[in-house]
Structure formats: C-alpha cells, structure tokens
Amino acid sequence: MPKPEFDAIVIGAGSVGNPTAYFLGREGLRVLVIDELASSGQGQNKAAIGGVRATHSDPAKIRLCELSLDVYSHWKESTGTDIGWKHGGYCFPAFDETVESTLQKLLPIQKSYRLNIDWLSAEGIEHVVPGINKNGLRGGTYSPDDGQVNPLRASESFTNEARRFHAEYRYREAVTSLVMEDHTVTGVRTDQGEYHAPLVINAAGVHASRICAMAGLDIPILPDSHEGGISAPVKEFLGPLVVDLRPGPEGKTTNFYFGQDADGQIIFCYTPRSPISGENRNSTYEFMPIVAARLVEVMPRLKNLTIRRVWRGLYPMTPDGSPIVGKAPHVEGLLLGIGMCGQGFMLGPGVAMNLASLAVHGKPTIDSEVFDLLSPARDLLGGKRESLK
Ligand SMILES: Cc1cc2nc3c(=O)[nH]c(=O)nc-3n(C[C@H](O)[C@H](O)[C@H](O)COP(=O)(O)OP(=O)(O)OC[C@H]3O[C@@H](n4cnc5c(N)ncnc54)[C@H](O)[C@@H]3O)c2cc1C
C-alpha cells in the first residue's frame, strides 16, 4: 500500500466540505479537499439564501444547528473576517388557523429543547416585522437567536481558514473512483491523479450517491430544484428571516421565505408545491411573477423593490428529508456528510465539527443517541421525519 500523503481527503468544497476541512485542519490533520468545480462554494453552497436557525423539531438538527449558530455568530471574533452574520432571528407569522395550529403544536417540542422561541401576538409580530400585512394576521413565532450569514463569504472564509491549517485544495478535479483494499477506503482516484489517506469524507452534495456507489453503497440522494433571488440594497428595516407557511394562492408554491441580509438586500425563495426533480438550473419565467406577488402580499411596502438577480439551485434530498451523517455502513475509512436537503448551509459547521470529532476522537461532539438519528445505517425509506422546513 502506498504511504498516505494526507490524513484525510474531503470530496466537495461546499457547505459541508469546507467547514469539515477547517475543523480537521484545526485538529492537526493534513487535509486534501477536491472539487470538480473552479473554486469553493460553486456547487449548491452559493444557491443558499443563508438562513441559519436551531429552531427545528428534530433533535439532531437542533443540536447541529446550535453548533453552527455558535460558529457563524463568533466567526468574526475568532478569525477577523466578516461573513455577513446577522443576529436577526426567524419569524413564522400565522395568517390562518392551520398555520397557527402547526406552529403552536411545535412550540412545546422546541421549548423542551430549551430553544429561545415564543408565540407573539399580531401586534408583537408587527413590531418585529415592520410593514407586515395586518390582514388576517393572528400572531406567530419568533426566535431571536437564529440568524443569517452570507454563504459566498462563509465558503471563502472557511477555505482561507482551512488553508491556514495547511489544508490543500485541488479544484477542477473530479473524483472518479475510490481506492479500496477489501472493504477499506484508502484514497481516491480523480481525472488527474491518485491520492491516499486513511480517511475519506464524502461531502459531494447532489452527487454524493455516485461517491457512495464507488464504495458499493446504495444511498439515494436525489436533486430537487429551488429558485431564489435578491434585490438591490434598501435601508435596513427588517430583522428576522420571515417564513410564510401558507400554500401560495397561485397553486404552485408552499412555503415562502424572505429576509434582509447584512448588506440591506432582500433575499427570497419559495418551495414548489410539486418537487421539481433533476439538475436543470435554468431560471424559470414563472418564478419572479409568483415570488413578487407573495412578497408584496406579505409585505406591501416591498412593491417598489428593484430585483438584482435570480438563480436556481438544487437540494440534495434524502427519502426521509433528513441528512445522512456518520460512518458509512459496511465500509471502513469512509465518513458521510451528505443529503443536507434544504438546510445544508445551516447544518454545515455543526455536521463538520461532528465529523472531525468522529475522525479524531472516535465519537461525535453531540450526544451519540441524538447523532445516531442521522445514521447512514438507518431505515432511509421509513418516512419523512420533520414537516417544517
Ligand atoms: C434557493 C435555495 C435556497 C437555499 N437556502 C438555504 C438556507 O437559507 N439555509 C440553508 O441551510 N440551506 C439552504 N439551501 C440549501 C443548501 O444550499 C444546500 O443544502 C447545501 O448547499 C448543500 O451542501 P453540500 O455541502 O451537501 O453540497 P454543495 O455545497 O453543493 O457541495 C458539494 C460539492 O461537491 C462537489 N463534488 C460533487 N461530486 C464531486 C466529485 N465527483 N469530485 C469532486 N467534487 C465533487 C461539488 O462540485 C460541490 O462543490 C438553499 C438551497 C437553494 C437551492
């Protein structure tokens, strides 16, 4: 067996791969990161609107996102780099009984995990979301400790910090197979060479199934596309990221989200009612008319907003809607940080810390029983686990 040149190889310089390289490097490991694209964050990381919240109902997502919030909110202090952290919280307003009851049912679960979230009256919501449409507003939840980050800046900064810990990045290089000895992964082959390490981490986003297949594993991660957009900056007026859970009146959308980022830009996206499978990333003609109507309906004062850019990206979806994190089943030397669905940016640092801890200390940083909820060995076809995005 060739002597390994690295302690760990990370496949994918995205929302999960970059923080993983950083935390492994911080532990003193010699890390190689390989990405088939031209630079870090060019996969789905740059498609994210940057919402980061711990207020889920799934304990594993809660604990991982608490870690991410801690990392993102202290990043400037610890590295000196501004990644656009905004401590604005999340707000889920309720305009109908169905949404109110969904949110009210979740609250005791969220509070049982000691999350800072409460029900506010309609007046309370108007206070935290100035200019929200008062018509039919019944109140809503507000979680002030959640926030937003700029995904492009975060990915660049994680890369720079990982390099400071001697991580090596190879771009425009695709992993084509895994080097294996019996059931142990000992390296990767790319379209340009072969590299060896006792540990390989699959953080390949929407292409993660292909990497799994190289180790003989059948783990379904399917791309599902979502569009987003961003306006020109306006004077700061909005703290939280706002999530409207009502189905859109046009019949094509469910959840709709928007917020104002640290640069003053309004950033927004929605969830299509019927999932759009596949890797097509061309913007559609219907996105902007639908999203503009929803924006103005929830916040009439946004009617004169100038839209600067729209895009379409992919969620790496799992059959049960939860990420797949941990040791690959039946194979040694392979860790998985895959299937992040619509929350890979907020999960990234938390997942990365746990993967690094598994690699170096043999156990996750969060409670093992909670971590195991995301186990690659779980029954993936056992049904969707969390209804709220
Ligand atoms: C419109 C929209 C809005 C979103 N908003 C949010 C949000 O507010 N908050 C949030 O948390 N999430 C959000 N997301 C989801 C988030 O973008 C994804 O969940 C996340 O980026 C996935 O991270 P990842 O590391 O798994 O994949 P990626 O970031 O895509 O990284 C995977 C990398 O692996 C590389 N790769 C793949 N195969 C190979 C190979 N064979 N060889 C070499 N390299 C390879 C790819 O090039 C890519 O760079 C949003 C997504 C969209 C589309």
PDB file of N, CA and C in Angstrom, residues 44 61 205-206 221-222 224 226 314-324 338-345 347 378 384 389:
ATOM      1  N   GLN A  44     -23.879  23.864  -4.529  1.00  0.00           N
ATOM      2  CA  GLN A  44     -25.143  24.436  -4.048  1.00  0.00           C
ATOM      3  C   GLN A  44     -24.943  25.453  -2.936  1.00  0.00           C
ATOM      4  N   LYS A  61     -31.101  17.862  14.221  1.00  0.00           N
ATOM      5  CA  LYS A  61     -30.944  19.146  13.509  1.00  0.00           C
ATOM      6  C   LYS A  61     -30.807  20.286  14.511  1.00  0.00           C
ATOM      7  N   GLY A 205     -22.488  16.621  -1.931  1.00  0.00           N
ATOM      8  CA  GLY A 205     -23.765  17.280  -2.231  1.00  0.00           C
ATOM      9  C   GLY A 205     -24.677  16.448  -3.106  1.00  0.00           C
ATOM     10  N   VAL A 206     -25.167  17.040  -4.191  1.00  0.00           N
ATOM     11  CA  VAL A 206     -26.143  16.329  -5.028  1.00  0.00           C
ATOM     12  C   VAL A 206     -25.524  15.129  -5.762  1.00  0.00           C
ATOM     13  N   ILE A 221     -29.500   9.927  -2.955  1.00  0.00           N
ATOM     14  CA  ILE A 221     -29.562  11.384  -2.759  1.00  0.00           C
ATOM     15  C   ILE A 221     -30.011  11.941  -4.106  1.00  0.00           C
ATOM     16  N   LEU A 222     -31.190  12.548  -4.128  1.00  0.00           N
ATOM     17  CA  LEU A 222     -31.716  12.992  -5.413  1.00  0.00           C
ATOM     18  C   LEU A 222     -31.860  14.508  -5.454  1.00  0.00           C
ATOM     19  N   ASP A 224     -33.276  18.158  -6.317  1.00  0.00           N
ATOM     20  CA  ASP A 224     -34.638  18.686  -6.423  1.00  0.00           C
ATOM     21  C   ASP A 224     -34.439  20.207  -6.470  1.00  0.00           C
ATOM     22  N   HIS A 226     -34.805  24.424  -6.649  1.00  0.00           N
ATOM     23  CA  HIS A 226     -35.484  25.541  -5.979  1.00  0.00           C
ATOM     24  C   HIS A 226     -34.876  26.836  -6.502  1.00  0.00           C
ATOM     25  N   LEU A 314     -30.063  23.446  -6.313  1.00  0.00           N
ATOM     26  CA  LEU A 314     -30.564  22.092  -6.050  1.00  0.00           C
ATOM     27  C   LEU A 314     -30.466  21.745  -4.568  1.00  0.00           C
ATOM     28  N   TYR A 315     -31.476  21.055  -4.075  1.00  0.00           N
ATOM     29  CA  TYR A 315     -31.391  20.480  -2.732  1.00  0.00           C
ATOM     30  C   TYR A 315     -30.921  19.028  -2.896  1.00  0.00           C
ATOM     31  N   PRO A 316     -29.920  18.581  -2.147  1.00  0.00           N
ATOM     32  CA  PRO A 316     -29.565  17.146  -2.162  1.00  0.00           C
ATOM     33  C   PRO A 316     -30.524  16.393  -1.228  1.00  0.00           C
ATOM     34  N   MET A 317     -31.576  15.820  -1.796  1.00  0.00           N
ATOM     35  CA  MET A 317     -32.672  15.265  -0.981  1.00  0.00           C
ATOM     36  C   MET A 317     -32.469  13.790  -0.612  1.00  0.00           C
ATOM     37  N   THR A 318     -32.884  13.458   0.610  1.00  0.00           N
ATOM     38  CA  THR A 318     -32.904  12.057   1.045  1.00  0.00           C
ATOM     39  C   THR A 318     -34.372  11.614   1.066  1.00  0.00           C
ATOM     40  N   PRO A 319     -34.618  10.307   1.057  1.00  0.00           N
ATOM     41  CA  PRO A 319     -36.025   9.864   1.039  1.00  0.00           C
ATOM     42  C   PRO A 319     -36.810  10.313   2.271  1.00  0.00           C
ATOM     43  N   ASP A 320     -36.152  10.427   3.442  1.00  0.00           N
ATOM     44  CA  ASP A 320     -36.902  10.813   4.645  1.00  0.00           C
ATOM     45  C   ASP A 320     -36.730  12.289   5.018  1.00  0.00           C
ATOM     46  N   GLY A 321     -36.049  13.054   4.158  1.00  0.00           N
ATOM     47  CA  GLY A 321     -35.927  14.504   4.401  1.00  0.00           C
ATOM     48  C   GLY A 321     -34.920  14.873   5.477  1.00  0.00           C
ATOM     49  N   SER A 322     -34.136  13.920   5.961  1.00  0.00           N
ATOM     50  CA  SER A 322     -33.123  14.225   6.974  1.00  0.00           C
ATOM     51  C   SER A 322     -31.732  13.919   6.435  1.00  0.00           C
ATOM     52  N   PRO A 323     -30.725  14.654   6.897  1.00  0.00           N
ATOM     53  CA  PRO A 323     -29.355  14.419   6.415  1.00  0.00           C
ATOM     54  C   PRO A 323     -28.829  13.027   6.794  1.00  0.00           C
ATOM     55  N   ILE A 324     -27.755  12.632   6.135  1.00  0.00           N
ATOM     56  CA  ILE A 324     -27.116  11.341   6.403  1.00  0.00           C
ATOM     57  C   ILE A 324     -25.684  11.646   6.841  1.00  0.00           C
ATOM     58  N   ILE A 338     -23.770  13.971   4.010  1.00  0.00           N
ATOM     59  CA  ILE A 338     -24.497  14.108   2.739  1.00  0.00           C
ATOM     60  C   ILE A 338     -26.013  14.240   2.972  1.00  0.00           C
ATOM     61  N   GLY A 339     -26.747  14.506   1.876  1.00  0.00           N
ATOM     62  CA  GLY A 339     -28.214  14.553   1.957  1.00  0.00           C
ATOM     63  C   GLY A 339     -28.712  15.694   2.825  1.00  0.00           C
ATOM     64  N   MET A 340     -28.118  16.876   2.652  1.00  0.00           N
ATOM     65  CA  MET A 340     -28.440  18.018   3.534  1.00  0.00           C
ATOM     66  C   MET A 340     -29.799  18.644   3.210  1.00  0.00           C
ATOM     67  N   CYS A 341     -30.438  18.202   2.139  1.00  0.00           N
ATOM     68  CA  CYS A 341     -31.752  18.724   1.726  1.00  0.00           C
ATOM     69  C   CYS A 341     -31.696  20.260   1.653  1.00  0.00           C
ATOM     70  N   GLY A 342     -32.680  20.947   2.200  1.00  0.00           N
ATOM     71  CA  GLY A 342     -32.722  22.414   2.066  1.00  0.00           C
ATOM     72  C   GLY A 342     -32.025  23.133   3.196  1.00  0.00           C
ATOM     73  N   GLN A 343     -31.184  22.420   3.972  1.00  0.00           N
ATOM     74  CA  GLN A 343     -30.618  23.045   5.173  1.00  0.00           C
ATOM     75  C   GLN A 343     -29.119  22.841   5.336  1.00  0.00           C
ATOM     76  N   GLY A 344     -28.439  22.574   4.221  1.00  0.00           N
ATOM     77  CA  GLY A 344     -27.013  22.247   4.307  1.00  0.00           C
ATOM     78  C   GLY A 344     -26.144  23.388   4.766  1.00  0.00           C
ATOM     79  N   PHE A 345     -26.568  24.626   4.471  1.00  0.00           N
ATOM     80  CA  PHE A 345     -25.736  25.744   4.895  1.00  0.00           C
ATOM     81  C   PHE A 345     -25.814  25.912   6.406  1.00  0.00           C
ATOM     82  N   LEU A 347     -26.628  23.558   8.536  1.00  0.00           N
ATOM     83  CA  LEU A 347     -26.115  22.361   9.204  1.00  0.00           C
ATOM     84  C   LEU A 347     -24.599  22.230   9.061  1.00  0.00           C
ATOM     85  N   ARG A 378     -29.528   3.971   9.072  1.00  0.00           N
ATOM     86  CA  ARG A 378     -30.953   3.965   9.457  1.00  0.00           C
ATOM     87  C   ARG A 378     -31.839   3.507   8.294  1.00  0.00           C
ATOM     88  N   LYS A 384     -40.984  10.436   6.194  1.00  0.00           N
ATOM     89  CA  LYS A 384     -40.463  11.778   6.426  1.00  0.00           C
ATOM     90  C   LYS A 384     -40.490  12.106   7.922  1.00  0.00           C
ATOM     91  N   LYS A 389     -39.920  23.029   7.276  1.00  0.00           N
ATOM     92  CA  LYS A 389     -38.602  23.160   6.627  1.00  0.00           C
ATOM     93  C   LYS A 389     -37.562  23.706   7.594  1.00  0.00           C
TER      94      LYS A 389
END
